[in-house]
Amino acid sequence: MSDIEAERVYIFDTTLRDGEQSPGCSMNLEEKLKIAALLDEMGVDIIEAGFPMASKGDFESVNAIAKIVKNATVCGLSRAIKRDIEVCAEAIEPAAHRRIHTFISTSPLHMKHKLQMDEDTVIEAIRESVSFANKFTDDVEWSAEDGSRTEDDFLCRAVETAINAGARTINIPDTVGYATPTDYSALITMLKNRVPNIDKAILSVHCHNDLGLAVANSLAGVNAGARQIECTINGIGERAGNAAMEEIIMAIRTRQNQYPYTNNIKTEMITKASRTLSKVTGFNVQPNKAIVGANAFAHESGIHQDGMLKHRGTYEIMTPESVGLTESNLVMGKHSGRHAFRAKLEDLGYTLGDNALNDAFARFKDLADQKKEIFDDDIIALMDDKSRIDNSHDIQFIDLVIHAGTDGPQTARISLSIDGKTSHAEASGNGPVDAMFKAIRDIYPHDDTDLLLYNVHAVTGGIDAQAEVTVRLQQNSHIVNGKGANVDTMIASAKAYVHALNKLSHIKHLAAANGEDEQPIYEVGP
Ligand code: KIV
Ligand code: ZN
């Protein structure tokens, strides 16, 4: 490898696999395709699209992603099991560049309790799985699960075996987020120094955030010689999550003196990627989250604002523009015309025909009657809400009357149209939201479904801000997020609940049409 190549760091995004695997982050096919296309456009080198053997749905989404990704390598995960690898190879087959990522645990704890395998058996499984994967592609990645808690001698032996069997990338996960930057740097250095064939593979870092050190560990690993970083948008992932891509990329860009590496990521797309993922999963990032939190570029105190006016460098180490954050401009109000509205929509990426434009303009005027100032984010919420309604066929929200306040009981009367037939129900509950959700259950019974999350988010500032509500429902193995937006939080809540029910109903119809059982083919495990 030449010196110039050695400076390049490859970005391996696992939002759609390790990220999606975390509770409540599941996405449907359409949502996964949207994220995959965005990652590809952003310049990610490798997209880990899923774990094809985990379920039929996972297989189909990896396969569909493999068909649409243009530049990135599409990767699928598989255990050290031949059938997993075959299924994975089939799923990624349509991709122009494909990678099989196979893994097995190497730590004493995992080998004894999870795998119940001894060291020699694990070594044999590595040899067999990597060479079998090599029959389908020459781009094979091997991971030592719980690598950071593995004994050095055995890890060296395992890595050497994987490289001899044909692995071109060796990933050393800090699966449980236990390592510190000092440990992790020493681990990568140890492998570089001791594994005789290490120059034949790229070393990769994969850090979980249980101690809040995932990004620091990843960067320490790269400084010790790793050249691939595994990460996720917004740091989503198992438990406390994975290393956040936006933090890694901006640390590299901002601190070139410490991290003199190049990568292909278009940093100006970071905000869009973060917001799109939040919208799709219903996981809003905390306001003070580095790079993508709502306050990450806000300067509140008088002293800071004064400094910023004198010189931006006083309190700003990166510009908001570098991550694609533009001021949420005040766009218009009730006097704005159709022409300006169309131009604004085009700016925001919505191209509409005349009829759709008239319809959107009417909804914009309604909103302008309720809300004095309309920002970009209001228009995006308005358009997204409409597309959700258009895609919700079985159950439609019609109207809602709420009685709330200190003079209980709180009641809700709701009208829904189910398959074209309008029904009404009234219920009381512990507050208006509970009452409304009960009324929805009366009209459309779904006792097999649990409410996992109810979240309200103000789209913009101000007391007249639109509320964007996320409702997460679970039915058997399916978890879906519903969204709704309105200046009235109760209406947004009803729309979000109905949206989630429509998604579940869609899953049911699909399963019935395919004569499928809805359970995963195999449990994801050792
Ligand atoms: O954290 C981990 O160990 C993993 C492996 C499957 C790569 O996600
Ligand atoms: Zn992981």
Coordinates of C-alpha atoms and ligand atoms in Angstrom, one line a residue:
M1 CA 0.0 0.0 0.0
S2 CA 1.5 3.4 -0.9
D3 CA 1.7 6.3 1.5
I4 CA -1.1 8.2 -0.3
E5 CA -3.5 5.3 -0.1
A6 CA -2.6 4.9 3.6
E7 CA -4.2 8.3 4.3
R8 CA -7.6 7.3 2.9
V9 CA -10.1 6.1 5.4
Y10 CA -13.0 4.1 4.2
I11 CA -16.4 4.8 5.7
F12 CA -18.5 1.7 6.3
D13 CA -22.1 2.7 7.3
T14 CA -24.1 0.2 9.3
T15 CA -27.2 2.3 10.0
L16 CA -29.3 -0.2 8.1
R17 CA -27.9 -3.2 9.9
D18 CA -26.5 -2.5 13.4
G19 CA -28.6 0.7 13.6
E20 CA -31.8 -0.8 12.3
Q21 CA -31.3 -3.8 14.6
S22 CA -31.8 -1.6 17.7
P23 CA -35.3 -1.6 19.3
G24 CA -37.6 0.8 17.8
C25 CA -35.4 1.7 14.8
S26 CA -36.9 -0.8 12.4
M27 CA -37.6 0.6 9.0
N28 CA -39.8 -0.7 6.2
L29 CA -38.5 -1.4 2.7
E30 CA -39.3 2.0 1.3
E31 CA -37.6 3.8 4.2
K32 CA -34.5 1.6 3.9
L33 CA -34.3 2.4 0.2
K34 CA -34.5 6.1 0.9
I35 CA -31.7 5.9 3.5
A36 CA -29.5 3.7 1.2
A37 CA -29.9 6.1 -1.7
L38 CA -28.9 9.0 0.6
L39 CA -25.9 7.2 2.0
D40 CA -24.8 6.4 -1.6
E41 CA -25.2 10.0 -2.6
M42 CA -23.3 11.2 0.5
G43 CA -20.2 9.2 -0.5
V44 CA -20.3 6.3 1.9
D45 CA -17.8 3.6 0.7
I46 CA -19.6 0.6 2.0
I47 CA -23.3 0.3 3.0
E48 CA -24.1 -2.6 5.3
A49 CA -27.6 -3.1 4.1
G50 CA -28.8 -5.7 6.6
F51 CA -28.6 -9.3 7.8
P52 CA -30.3 -11.3 5.0
M53 CA -30.7 -14.5 6.9
A54 CA -32.5 -12.7 9.8
S55 CA -35.8 -12.7 8.0
K56 CA -37.5 -12.7 4.6
G57 CA -38.0 -9.0 5.0
D58 CA -34.3 -8.4 5.6
F59 CA -33.4 -10.5 2.6
E60 CA -35.7 -8.6 0.4
S61 CA -34.5 -5.2 1.6
V62 CA -30.8 -6.1 1.2
N63 CA -31.7 -7.4 -2.3
A64 CA -33.6 -4.2 -3.2
I65 CA -30.8 -2.0 -1.9
A66 CA -28.3 -4.0 -4.0
K67 CA -30.3 -3.1 -7.1
I68 CA -30.4 0.7 -6.5
V69 CA -27.1 1.6 -5.0
K70 CA -24.9 3.1 -7.7
N71 CA -21.4 3.8 -6.2
A72 CA -21.0 2.2 -2.8
T73 CA -20.2 -1.4 -2.1
V74 CA -23.2 -3.2 -0.8
C75 CA -22.5 -5.5 2.2
G76 CA -24.6 -8.1 3.9
L77 CA -23.9 -9.7 7.3
S78 CA -23.8 -13.4 8.0
R79 CA -22.9 -15.7 10.8
A80 CA -20.1 -18.3 10.3
I81 CA -22.7 -20.6 8.8
K82 CA -22.8 -21.8 5.2
R83 CA -26.5 -21.3 4.7
D84 CA -26.2 -17.7 6.1
I85 CA -23.4 -17.0 3.6
E86 CA -25.3 -18.4 0.7
V87 CA -28.4 -16.4 1.5
C88 CA -26.3 -13.3 2.0
A89 CA -24.5 -13.8 -1.4
E90 CA -27.9 -14.2 -3.1
A91 CA -29.2 -11.0 -1.5
I92 CA -26.3 -8.8 -2.6
E93 CA -25.9 -10.4 -6.0
P94 CA -27.4 -7.5 -8.0
A95 CA -24.9 -5.0 -6.6
A96 CA -22.1 -3.7 -8.8
H97 CA -19.7 -4.0 -5.8
R98 CA -20.6 -6.6 -3.1
R99 CA -19.1 -7.6 0.2
I100 CA -19.9 -10.5 2.5
H101 CA -19.3 -9.7 6.1
T102 CA -19.0 -12.8 8.3
F103 CA -18.4 -12.9 12.0
I104 CA -17.9 -15.1 15.0
S105 CA -17.2 -14.4 18.7
T106 CA -13.6 -14.7 19.9
S107 CA -13.7 -13.7 23.5
P108 CA -13.4 -16.4 26.2
L109 CA -16.8 -15.3 27.6
H110 CA -18.6 -15.5 24.3
M111 CA -16.9 -18.7 23.2
K112 CA -17.8 -20.5 26.5
H113 CA -21.3 -19.2 27.1
K114 CA -22.7 -18.1 23.8
L115 CA -21.1 -20.4 21.2
Q116 CA -20.1 -23.3 23.5
M117 CA -17.1 -23.8 21.3
D118 CA -13.4 -24.2 22.1
E119 CA -10.7 -22.2 20.4
D120 CA -9.8 -24.8 17.8
T121 CA -13.4 -25.1 16.7
V122 CA -13.7 -21.4 16.4
I123 CA -10.5 -21.2 14.3
E124 CA -11.9 -23.9 12.0
A125 CA -15.2 -22.0 11.7
I126 CA -13.3 -18.9 10.7
R127 CA -11.3 -20.8 8.1
E128 CA -14.4 -22.4 6.6
S129 CA -16.7 -19.4 6.7
V130 CA -14.2 -17.0 5.1
S131 CA -13.1 -19.3 2.4
F132 CA -16.7 -20.3 1.6
A133 CA -17.7 -16.6 1.4
N134 CA -14.7 -16.1 -1.0
K135 CA -16.4 -18.4 -3.5
F136 CA -19.1 -15.7 -4.0
T137 CA -16.9 -12.5 -3.9
D138 CA -13.3 -11.6 -3.4
D139 CA -14.5 -8.8 -1.0
V140 CA -14.9 -10.6 2.3
E141 CA -14.8 -8.9 5.7
W142 CA -14.3 -10.9 8.8
S143 CA -15.2 -9.7 12.3
A144 CA -14.1 -10.9 15.7
E145 CA -17.2 -10.3 17.8
D146 CA -16.3 -9.1 21.3
G147 CA -12.8 -8.5 19.8
S148 CA -11.8 -5.9 22.4
R149 CA -12.3 -8.5 25.2
T150 CA -10.4 -11.3 23.4
E151 CA -7.0 -12.5 24.5
D152 CA -4.2 -11.1 22.4
D153 CA -2.7 -14.5 21.4
F154 CA -6.0 -15.9 20.3
L155 CA -7.0 -12.8 18.5
C156 CA -3.8 -12.8 16.5
R157 CA -4.3 -16.4 15.6
A158 CA -7.9 -15.7 14.5
V159 CA -7.0 -12.7 12.4
E160 CA -4.1 -14.5 10.7
T161 CA -6.5 -17.4 9.9
A162 CA -9.1 -15.1 8.5
I163 CA -6.6 -13.3 6.3
N164 CA -5.1 -16.6 5.0
A165 CA -8.6 -17.8 4.2
G166 CA -9.1 -14.7 2.0
A167 CA -10.5 -11.9 4.2
R168 CA -9.6 -8.5 2.8
T169 CA -11.0 -6.5 5.7
I170 CA -10.5 -7.4 9.4
N171 CA -12.9 -5.8 11.8
I172 CA -12.2 -5.6 15.5
P173 CA -15.5 -4.7 17.2
D174 CA -15.7 -3.2 20.7
T175 CA -19.0 -5.0 20.8
V176 CA -19.9 -4.1 24.4
G177 CA -18.4 -0.6 24.4
Y178 CA -16.0 -1.5 27.2
A179 CA -12.7 -0.2 25.6
T180 CA -11.1 3.2 26.3
P181 CA -9.1 5.0 23.6
T182 CA -5.8 3.8 25.2
D183 CA -7.0 0.2 25.1
Y184 CA -8.3 0.3 21.6
S185 CA -5.3 2.0 20.2
A186 CA -3.0 -0.5 21.9
L187 CA -5.2 -3.4 20.5
I188 CA -4.9 -2.1 16.9
T189 CA -1.1 -1.5 17.3
M190 CA -0.7 -5.0 18.8
L191 CA -2.4 -6.6 15.7
K192 CA -0.3 -4.5 13.3
N193 CA 2.9 -5.6 15.1
R194 CA 2.1 -9.2 15.7
V195 CA 0.0 -10.6 12.9
P196 CA 2.4 -11.7 10.2
N197 CA 0.1 -11.3 7.2
I198 CA -1.7 -8.1 8.5
D199 CA -0.4 -6.1 5.5
K200 CA -2.8 -8.1 3.2
A201 CA -5.9 -6.7 4.9
I202 CA -7.4 -3.4 5.9
L203 CA -8.1 -3.1 9.6
S204 CA -11.5 -1.8 10.6
V205 CA -12.9 -0.2 13.8
H206 CA -16.4 -0.9 15.0
C207 CA -17.1 0.7 18.4
H208 CA -20.3 0.8 20.6
N209 CA -21.0 3.7 22.8
D210 CA -21.8 2.2 26.2
L211 CA -19.3 4.5 27.9
G212 CA -19.8 7.3 25.5
L213 CA -16.4 6.6 23.9
A214 CA -17.3 5.1 20.5
V215 CA -16.1 8.1 18.4
A216 CA -13.0 8.6 20.5
N217 CA -12.2 4.9 20.3
S218 CA -12.8 4.8 16.5
L219 CA -10.4 7.8 16.0
A220 CA -7.8 6.2 18.3
G221 CA -8.0 3.0 16.3
V222 CA -7.5 4.9 13.0
N223 CA -4.5 6.7 14.5
A224 CA -3.1 3.3 15.4
G225 CA -3.4 2.1 11.8
A226 CA -7.0 1.1 11.1
R227 CA -8.3 2.4 7.7
Q228 CA -12.0 1.6 7.8
I229 CA -14.5 3.1 10.3
E230 CA -17.8 1.4 10.9
C231 CA -20.4 3.9 12.1
T232 CA -24.1 5.0 11.9
I233 CA -26.0 8.2 11.2
N234 CA -26.9 9.9 14.5
G235 CA -25.0 7.0 16.3
I236 CA -28.1 4.8 16.3
G237 CA -27.4 1.2 17.2
E238 CA -27.6 -1.6 19.9
R239 CA -28.0 -0.2 23.4
A240 CA -26.2 3.1 23.6
G241 CA -25.6 3.0 19.9
N242 CA -22.6 2.9 17.5
A243 CA -20.0 5.5 16.7
A244 CA -21.8 8.5 15.1
M245 CA -20.7 9.1 11.5
E246 CA -21.3 12.8 11.6
E247 CA -19.0 13.2 14.6
I248 CA -16.2 11.1 13.1
I249 CA -16.3 12.9 9.8
M250 CA -16.4 16.4 11.3
A251 CA -13.6 15.5 13.8
I252 CA -11.5 14.4 10.8
R253 CA -12.4 17.5 8.8
T254 CA -11.9 20.0 11.7
R255 CA -8.8 18.4 13.3
Q256 CA -6.7 17.5 10.2
N257 CA -3.6 18.2 12.3
Q258 CA -4.6 15.2 14.5
Y259 CA -6.4 13.1 12.0
P260 CA -4.8 13.6 8.6
Y261 CA -7.1 11.4 6.6
T262 CA -9.3 11.8 3.6
N263 CA -12.7 10.3 2.9
N264 CA -15.4 10.7 0.3
I265 CA -18.2 12.0 2.5
K266 CA -20.0 15.2 1.4
T267 CA -20.3 16.8 4.7
E268 CA -22.9 19.2 3.4
M269 CA -25.3 16.3 3.4
I270 CA -24.9 15.5 7.1
T271 CA -27.9 17.5 8.3
K272 CA -30.2 16.1 5.7
A273 CA -29.1 12.5 6.4
S274 CA -29.6 13.0 10.2
R275 CA -33.0 14.6 9.8
T276 CA -34.2 12.0 7.3
L277 CA -33.2 9.2 9.6
S278 CA -34.9 10.9 12.6
K279 CA -38.1 11.3 10.6
V280 CA -38.0 7.7 9.3
T281 CA -37.3 6.1 12.7
G282 CA -39.0 8.5 15.1
F283 CA -35.7 8.8 17.0
N284 CA -35.1 12.5 17.4
V285 CA -31.6 13.5 18.4
Q286 CA -31.0 15.2 21.7
P287 CA -30.8 19.1 21.3
N288 CA -27.2 19.2 22.5
K289 CA -26.0 16.3 20.3
A290 CA -22.7 17.2 18.6
I291 CA -23.0 18.2 14.9
V292 CA -26.7 17.5 14.4
G293 CA -28.4 18.6 17.6
A294 CA -30.8 21.5 17.3
N295 CA -28.4 23.6 19.6
A296 CA -25.2 22.4 18.0
F297 CA -24.7 25.8 16.2
A298 CA -26.9 28.0 18.4
H299 CA -25.4 30.8 20.4
E300 CA -27.7 31.8 23.2
S301 CA -25.8 33.7 25.8
G302 CA -25.2 37.5 25.3
I303 CA -21.4 37.2 25.6
H304 CA -21.3 34.4 23.0
Q305 CA -23.6 36.3 20.6
D306 CA -21.5 39.5 21.0
G307 CA -18.3 37.4 20.2
M308 CA -20.0 35.9 17.2
L309 CA -20.9 39.2 15.8
K310 CA -17.3 40.4 16.1
H311 CA -15.7 37.3 14.7
R312 CA -17.4 33.9 14.1
G313 CA -14.3 32.1 15.1
T314 CA -14.7 33.2 18.7
Y315 CA -17.2 30.5 19.4
E316 CA -17.5 28.4 16.2
I317 CA -15.0 25.7 15.2
M318 CA -17.0 24.6 12.1
T319 CA -19.5 26.5 10.1
P320 CA -23.2 25.4 10.0
E321 CA -22.9 25.5 6.2
S322 CA -20.2 22.8 6.3
V323 CA -22.8 20.3 7.6
G324 CA -25.5 21.6 5.3
L325 CA -27.3 23.6 7.9
T326 CA -28.9 26.7 6.4
E327 CA -30.9 29.2 8.4
S328 CA -34.5 28.1 8.7
N329 CA -35.5 31.1 6.7
L330 CA -38.8 32.9 7.4
V331 CA -40.4 32.0 4.1
M332 CA -43.8 33.4 3.9
G333 CA -47.1 34.1 5.5
K334 CA -50.7 34.3 4.5
H335 CA -50.0 37.0 1.9
S336 CA -47.5 35.0 -0.1
G337 CA -48.5 34.0 -3.6
R338 CA -48.7 30.7 -5.5
H339 CA -45.6 31.7 -7.5
A340 CA -43.4 32.2 -4.5
F341 CA -44.8 29.0 -2.9
R342 CA -43.9 26.9 -6.0
A343 CA -40.4 28.4 -6.0
K344 CA -40.0 27.6 -2.3
L345 CA -41.2 24.0 -2.8
E346 CA -38.7 23.6 -5.6
D347 CA -35.9 24.9 -3.4
L348 CA -36.9 22.3 -0.8
G349 CA -36.8 19.5 -3.4
Y350 CA -40.6 19.1 -4.2
T351 CA -41.6 19.3 -7.8
L352 CA -45.4 19.3 -8.2
G353 CA -47.8 19.2 -11.1
D354 CA -50.5 21.9 -11.3
N355 CA -53.2 20.0 -9.4
A356 CA -50.9 18.9 -6.7
L357 CA -49.5 22.4 -6.4
N358 CA -53.1 23.9 -6.0
D359 CA -53.8 21.3 -3.3
A360 CA -50.5 22.0 -1.5
F361 CA -51.1 25.8 -1.8
A362 CA -54.6 25.4 -0.2
R363 CA -53.1 23.5 2.7
F364 CA -50.3 26.1 3.0
K365 CA -53.0 28.9 3.2
D366 CA -54.9 26.9 5.9
L367 CA -51.6 26.7 7.9
A368 CA -50.9 30.4 7.3
D369 CA -54.3 31.2 8.9
Q370 CA -53.3 29.3 12.0
K371 CA -49.6 30.3 12.1
K372 CA -48.2 33.7 11.4
E373 CA -44.7 32.8 10.3
I374 CA -44.1 29.8 8.1
F375 CA -40.6 28.3 8.0
D376 CA -38.9 25.8 5.7
D377 CA -39.5 23.1 8.3
D378 CA -43.2 23.9 8.4
I379 CA -43.5 23.4 4.7
I380 CA -41.5 20.1 4.9
A381 CA -43.8 18.9 7.7
L382 CA -46.9 19.9 5.6
M383 CA -45.6 18.0 2.5
D384 CA -44.6 14.9 4.5
D385 CA -47.9 14.8 6.3
K386 CA -49.7 14.9 2.9
S387 CA -47.6 12.0 1.5
R388 CA -48.4 9.9 4.6
I389 CA -52.1 10.5 4.2
D390 CA -51.9 9.6 0.5
N391 CA -50.1 6.4 1.4
S392 CA -52.6 5.5 4.2
H393 CA -55.4 3.7 2.4
D394 CA -57.2 1.5 4.9
I395 CA -57.8 3.9 7.8
Q396 CA -58.3 7.7 7.3
F397 CA -58.5 10.3 10.0
I398 CA -61.6 12.5 9.6
D399 CA -62.2 14.6 12.7
L400 CA -61.7 14.9 16.4
V401 CA -63.3 16.7 19.3
I402 CA -61.4 16.7 22.6
H403 CA -62.5 17.7 26.1
A404 CA -59.5 18.4 28.3
G405 CA -58.5 20.4 31.3
T406 CA -58.9 20.3 35.1
D407 CA -62.6 19.6 35.0
G408 CA -62.4 15.9 34.1
P409 CA -63.1 13.4 32.7
Q410 CA -61.0 14.0 29.6
T411 CA -62.8 12.7 26.6
A412 CA -62.3 12.3 22.9
R413 CA -64.8 11.8 20.1
I414 CA -63.1 10.7 16.9
S415 CA -64.3 9.9 13.4
L416 CA -62.3 7.5 11.1
S417 CA -63.0 6.1 7.8
I418 CA -62.2 2.4 7.6
D419 CA -62.1 1.0 4.0
G420 CA -64.3 3.9 2.9
K421 CA -66.9 3.5 5.7
T422 CA -67.1 6.3 8.4
S423 CA -67.3 5.3 12.0
H424 CA -67.4 7.4 15.2
A425 CA -66.4 6.6 18.8
E426 CA -66.2 8.4 22.1
A427 CA -64.0 7.4 25.0
S428 CA -62.6 8.9 28.2
G429 CA -59.2 8.3 29.6
N430 CA -56.2 9.4 31.6
G431 CA -55.8 12.6 29.7
P432 CA -56.9 13.5 26.2
V433 CA -54.3 11.4 24.4
D434 CA -55.2 8.3 26.3
A435 CA -58.9 9.0 25.6
M436 CA -58.3 9.5 21.9
F437 CA -56.2 6.3 21.5
K438 CA -59.0 4.4 23.3
A439 CA -61.6 5.8 20.9
I440 CA -59.4 4.7 18.0
R441 CA -59.2 1.2 19.5
D442 CA -63.0 1.1 19.8
I443 CA -63.4 1.8 16.1
Y444 CA -60.5 -0.3 14.9
P445 CA -59.8 -3.1 17.5
H446 CA -56.1 -4.1 17.8
D447 CA -55.6 -5.7 21.2
D448 CA -52.5 -7.6 19.9
T449 CA -50.7 -4.2 19.5
D450 CA -48.7 -2.3 22.1
L451 CA -47.9 1.3 22.2
L452 CA -44.1 1.6 22.7
L453 CA -43.6 5.3 22.2
Y454 CA -45.5 8.6 22.1
N455 CA -43.3 11.6 21.3
V456 CA -44.1 15.2 20.5
H457 CA -41.6 17.4 18.7
A458 CA -42.1 21.1 17.8
V459 CA -41.2 21.5 14.2
T460 CA -40.1 25.2 14.8
G461 CA -39.9 27.6 17.7
G462 CA -42.7 29.7 19.0
I463 CA -46.0 28.9 20.7
D464 CA -47.8 28.5 17.3
A465 CA -45.3 25.9 16.2
Q466 CA -46.6 22.8 14.4
A467 CA -46.4 19.6 16.5
E468 CA -44.8 16.6 14.9
V469 CA -45.9 13.5 16.8
T470 CA -44.4 10.0 16.6
V471 CA -46.3 6.9 17.7
R472 CA -44.5 3.6 17.8
L473 CA -46.6 0.5 17.8
Q474 CA -45.6 -3.2 18.1
Q475 CA -47.6 -6.1 16.8
N476 CA -45.9 -9.5 17.1
S477 CA -42.4 -9.1 15.7
H478 CA -43.2 -5.8 13.8
I479 CA -42.4 -2.4 15.2
V480 CA -43.6 0.6 13.2
N481 CA -43.4 4.4 13.6
G482 CA -46.4 6.6 12.6
K483 CA -46.0 10.3 12.2
G484 CA -48.4 13.2 12.1
A485 CA -48.0 17.0 11.9
N486 CA -50.5 19.7 12.8
V487 CA -50.6 23.0 14.8
D488 CA -53.0 21.1 17.0
T489 CA -51.0 18.5 19.0
M490 CA -54.1 16.3 19.4
I491 CA -54.8 16.2 15.7
A492 CA -51.1 15.4 15.0
S493 CA -51.4 12.6 17.6
A494 CA -54.5 11.1 16.0
K495 CA -52.8 11.2 12.5
A496 CA -49.6 9.6 13.9
Y497 CA -51.6 6.8 15.5
V498 CA -53.6 6.2 12.3
H499 CA -50.4 6.3 10.2
A500 CA -48.8 3.6 12.4
L501 CA -52.0 1.4 12.2
N502 CA -52.0 1.8 8.4
K503 CA -48.4 0.6 8.3
L504 CA -49.2 -2.5 10.4
S505 CA -52.2 -3.2 8.2
H506 CA -50.0 -2.9 5.1
I507 CA -47.6 -5.5 6.6
K508 CA -50.5 -7.8 7.3
H509 CA -51.8 -7.5 3.7
L510 CA -48.3 -8.1 2.3
A511 CA -47.8 -11.2 4.4
A512 CA -51.2 -12.6 3.5
A513 CA -50.6 -11.9 -0.2
N514 CA -47.3 -13.8 -0.1
G515 CA -48.8 -16.6 2.1
E516 CA -46.0 -15.8 4.6
D517 CA -45.7 -16.3 8.3
E518 CA -44.4 -13.1 9.7
Q519 CA -41.7 -14.4 12.0
P520 CA -38.0 -14.2 11.3
I521 CA -36.6 -17.3 9.5
Y522 CA -33.9 -17.6 12.1
E523 CA -33.4 -15.8 15.4
V524 CA -30.4 -13.5 15.1
G525 CA -27.9 -15.1 17.4
P526 CA -24.7 -17.1 17.6
Ligands
KIV1 O1 -20.8 -5.2 17.5 C1 -20.5 -6.2 16.9 O2 -19.7 -7.0 17.3 C2 -21.1 -6.4 15.6 C3 -20.6 -7.5 14.8 C4 -21.7 -8.4 14.3 C5 -19.8 -6.9 13.7 O3 -22.0 -5.6 15.2
ZN2 ZN -22.0 -3.8 16.4

